[in-house]
Amino acid sequence: MGNRDTRVRGLAARAGGWSVRHRWAAVGIWVLFVILAMGIGSAAGRVDVSDSDQLQGETTQAARIIDDAGIEEPAGETVLVQGRDGTARATDAEFRRAVDEVVKAVQGTGAVTNVKSPYDPRVKTISKDGRSALVQFDMRGDPGTATDRVEPVLKAVEKVQRTHGSLRIEEIGGASMGKTFEDAFGNDFQRAEYSAVPVALGILLIAFGALVAALLPVALAVTAIMATMGLMGIVSHLQPMSDTANSVMLLVGLAVGVDYCLFYLRREREERMKGHDPQTALRVAAATSGRAIIVSGVTVCVAMAGMLFTGLAEFQAMGLASLMVVAVAMVGSVTVLPALLSLLGERVEKGRLPFLNRGRRRGNGAPEGSRFWQAVLRVVLARPAVSVVVAIGALLAVTAPALGMKTQNLTLDQEFGDSLPIVATYDRLNDAFPGGSEPAEVVVKAADINAPAVRSAIADFRAAAVSSGASRGPVDLTVHGRENVAFISVPLVGGSDQDRAEKSLALIRDHVRPDTLGKVDGVEAPVTGQVAGSKDFNDQIVGSVVPVFAFVVVFAFLLMLLSFRSLTVAITSIALNLLSVGAAYGILVAVFQNGWGASLVGAEGVGAIISWLPLFLFVILFGLSMDYHVFVVSRIREARLQGRTNKDAITHGVVTTAGVVTSAAVIMVAVFAIFGTLSMQSFKQMGVGLAAAVLIDATVIRGILLPAVMALLGERNWYLPKWLHRLPDLTHDEVAAPPPPAVTDERVGV
């Protein structure tokens, strides 16, 4: 490796130095930035992703036709009436009375319009077996706020149900389902978000043993999140945002904000323990941990930017929001944090908790590091080849179930199980009227919707939809003559069975439509609806896997190559991260699809992975894994450049970072595990996947596989072909601080 110029250089070192020299200015600029970002963002307001922005393809085409025509489709609701014992028929007197009472009850609320009785000869909403009937109506007012106004209607229907015990009288629809889910789970996610901060603070208290030191990382993360919320409002006028993007931003911001501060604070603390004065300790922390934070932050930003290549507005919003919060946390960690540490000095140890973290010290004041990982490394480095084989074998075994991964948009049964009565209503409605709860909708746009050729084609389409076997009817038509738009509602054969429903959808799109509406010039007829949206979303997710994967991997490789000037480090970094992601996929499939240990996390009977999760996890995990990797490898490289042998440098790097990596990982696992306790399977899968991956990454990957691989490679760890020597040198300042003075005091360890 040779001796090198040890002058202070690098962006992180210069930023830290400036902040220490201008402490109050650095703090003031940060506070001003947070306040301005929040204020301007609040004034600008947030623009959210609209239906017409959600997807590319037919679903978006249909949404744009509706938007351009200025048509607001009302929120439709349905009341299912059927006998409890299966013998009651729609022709029975009590059945008729119940239906009439439902019609009068919902009309009496004044909140509905366009009420349709199943006994109206123009309405065919009595099932083929004659044992079920539907009362259909629309909610008045803005469909987007129908959930807030549906409660009186639900109570009116419940009142009718109480007087007809032998019948089931149940309401279902977008507004009623939204209301039910909001009541059951509305605060679920919010509670998880609020509990994440105290959980992180509690773990930091244990890690640092001092209140002030524990509060600093949380304060940095929270202010970074607050600033990003404001920036999201500003940026949303260019790239619409969403509530989901806000929640993901909070998760990522808390994870990296706490981690980056933790890395910096631990190194500064360690240098002070060695006996260095505060200024030297801060300079070393800025040049080493500060630089690792920048490399990690830029790599995470690149990974998050991969979501922009999906073409999915929701993913693009999540990617941009996550990218911004990582960038803000990274800047805060290398600017305001050293300023605060300089201002606080020894007071950072204030609020020390008794019996916690009474660190051990060597004679020169340096921390001993983790005894556990010292013991592990003795075994790993004594038999590196065996360790590599065992670790990779174990990871591949965990990854193996992922080969049979089945992804789909989860049905209500899969998402919520049998915890809500409305899910059973949904199933009963689909059994009696296949596809009736979520019909496909063909949005027909023509120059003249009432032209004979167009009306004839629509009639042919309605007949062919049933005769082809794609639908059992009724195929309803709603014409908006002034806007020259028509809606054709097609209940799909297959109902809630996604695979069968998609086959019916394909029949409509590929055969029925081209043979009827497709023969009239100038007619647009995109097919939308829940099944169509799910199909289009899955197709787009699958189509974006390769570009997202290629972008993230290639740019992460280049960043590692430039940051460490080692082809070997760049290649092993990518390989280890991919192993970590693969293991997370395997655990997800084993638990949620194959049902192994599913009862432990409340995931019985799910049988599939939600379609958006694999790509989302790849991007998030690939980014977050770099936190640990950059930090550990930077420390190993630093030790090697100080003249240690390869194995000694590996031991030093892993052992001295074990405390901070463990603390950071425990915080991430705890926060993500909170989301694994939520009721909705999609969030449960996300939480379990993230928690499992971070745990594997911080233990098996960084504690066993990385040191074993680096021990086997020896000096080849730092190999850079001559033809690559012209690359920019972005390696960090290898300044080993001046030898520490003799230390006689017994300051508390880390």
Steps between C-alpha positions, in 0.01 A plus 500: 500500500795727562530830688286787382463869560303535820386860465138565577292487184152410391162668501392354835819615675471852357127521587566379853789742543294797383210403729726474804656840425157659442294304750211740555478584131477131408224436755317818399513415128360151570214631715423767239504240222254274689265792579511638144447156342198434723358850452537513121380140465193574711422814299547318169277208602555141396380369164416130527513229235171485310336198340602621155866511611510162674579268209593494139288303255125455479419583861661843467346553153153440646564732797615778267191468277283534813704796631499679164123456473454643849291201605491412869398140545293475821599265779280196447366291788319165505281325757501120475179327614496119532368227728722374779400135449510505118129425460351851483428623150467850358134429421414436868282759672746569784787530252301759300412691817863510603611631160229771506604602851863527392401723205293727727764504776791610276282756321391635836858594593510764224862398439438280194368526148415275206362218717428182298272223625570143379127474416522780242466319161784715358734384776627142503645463847337177615742206496449211259396267783244760618633499855693832504415854393680833489373849580736745328539876550753782477625729771424869450783752479873467443591130460836571660335588830214245489668300778437791738127506420410131476443429871128604510435268204678210672293558814177508297586163341594354841161608635322304223724199573387496865136452396574211261704243692452220244666709225843645447478869414853634453639813335822504301667749267797732476372743764380236748822296465706817543305586814537147642875488432550850636320410824690173537848595379500876448718569802700179463769644275505832683555329835790306349655822368466674837641205694807476273665812648475398870620149410805646325566733794478213749755293309733800469477557875620144554772541235640830631395491862448878494184698425662785304703264280187292433287805416739636236439228234124514555501881479697491175270235347181680605616840369611339172153341469330833578706682237431229243125522564523865399713421196246236394236772479723712276615212278146356472415770248748328266466141623175428686540343844278273714429386856685175427807696388477700823496183713791341312694826530444497877626141526809560288569839658490361852722206402776692321474816710562309821765277337707784356498693825583180688803431276636853547431525872653160578823584317532839668438336836754229428770752410436694823531174693843453349601829660474736204380852560145580376624684190718208387225250578255696284756533219560125493125425515435743213777354281400136561139449610394822329642377173337156546167678554536690171592185305214309662256787452578545132471124446162487678382799291602317182310190613189706578528671162451155348128531584475788253554249218186300578268742323257451791400832655470353851848345479646819354353694791645253754840505329524877484378550858748239631783647294432847643488390864826304464670801338374734775606261779841453336562877475382552859731225628817656355411864578273572796599187696871590538394853591270368775768262627747787514251716690411225745850368564501274807136593565405244236542250787236678711206301627706187542293201602637288785615144428479556123796471269779530753746442219823308526833659417846396407799663651514776237130579535389336175182299505543126503219444255261212507625187677228297330614599151863455600418139584304454177779650291763275655305203364416665165855618426653172611291315237395765244429253218275286719328814631429620144357163396283468812373861489424495125342156532275621782402814308426306181287256701303793642474650150381174336125547565516826301535295179130414529385855580144581391411867488154651466283779628347352814127442513297617801515145642878498477548858620268490802412132556171443680551780751231722344136404423511706179756255356244219535241728334742551212538123457123438514436772242759350264355151545149620413603751232845403363700816433213720611689661787789612279387507136723601212405834352540583131527876446383570144599834345375600155452816292126431523407242760144482361605431141323185368830319436620571854170398665494183291860414599416557868199269471714235330763534774243452778366185333845359418628559856244244622505262201881478512487369859688802643190616691170363621345849494327725553715723278377848589535813286516864612519765225619859549375647173629853550854374569480227231611241752334173603575260785442127454508302827600134448494258799788262431471124532746405774387766746746522788719225351767727352641243255160407354387862490816595307421233240155655455661843474739373230202362308333844512814691403639263236187366330165656596611863471695470170212307341239763592611847609834460325330498160373858531747771399583767757370307801715462811393227742756436777401242762550601863379382840658320797606187309628703204690735731660207681600338170643824358687567825655152506600524133668833562677375813635197309606721209689739728699234691790485251556879458469564875728208586759603240498867606539429872767231462711683239500834682561341841794309347647821354459687829676227697775483237564874519464519880742217580705485176471124510337281236483217753316703764251622239423146378476344847278787619246430226517122550448520878210744467330274245538205739336708774206593275464140382483374859225757576302374199539142619371581848201687355403209276554242775279688748231671293473271199595157634364568849809391697456662841224721357297471823781677688443819299128459431540417131312171462348429162649794308668281237666779297731800516345836416615597153680826578703368794795317332608805299439733794703280736785470249536877474463572872720214620770555243525858618484434875748210481763744379482679836672216678717390212658839434552559870667164567715491185611861557623404845681192368667705226600767749662239727681341204641837393628553854724197449302216658508154343199397291344277768577750777342780294190288441472416870550864599247626243226253586546503879521878538192552284304212652343719768373767263389251234317295763331807647400628155373157397302450821330837446413416139378151586288633789343776289432271204368228730238746628362513146506122493236504775246698295175337394531548125705225338673735256650706786567183699697357207694824462589514870603134528701514176691812600563384859623155392729641233660757730555236769667262252703783351638622832589154628570230241607735218707763685612290797591171328493504120666838440803438727536142371499612136744784569730261690507263203568778251784657698672781310269437204235683704657825378562400140448769238612432140750751364262613231260614774758710685382808312167486678430788742640433847207525742661294776468647846761672710709229660625733768579299801467759769818588690591241760269549798652644816530289807161466665447466869132587533234234471246651265206284415535278194276446206 
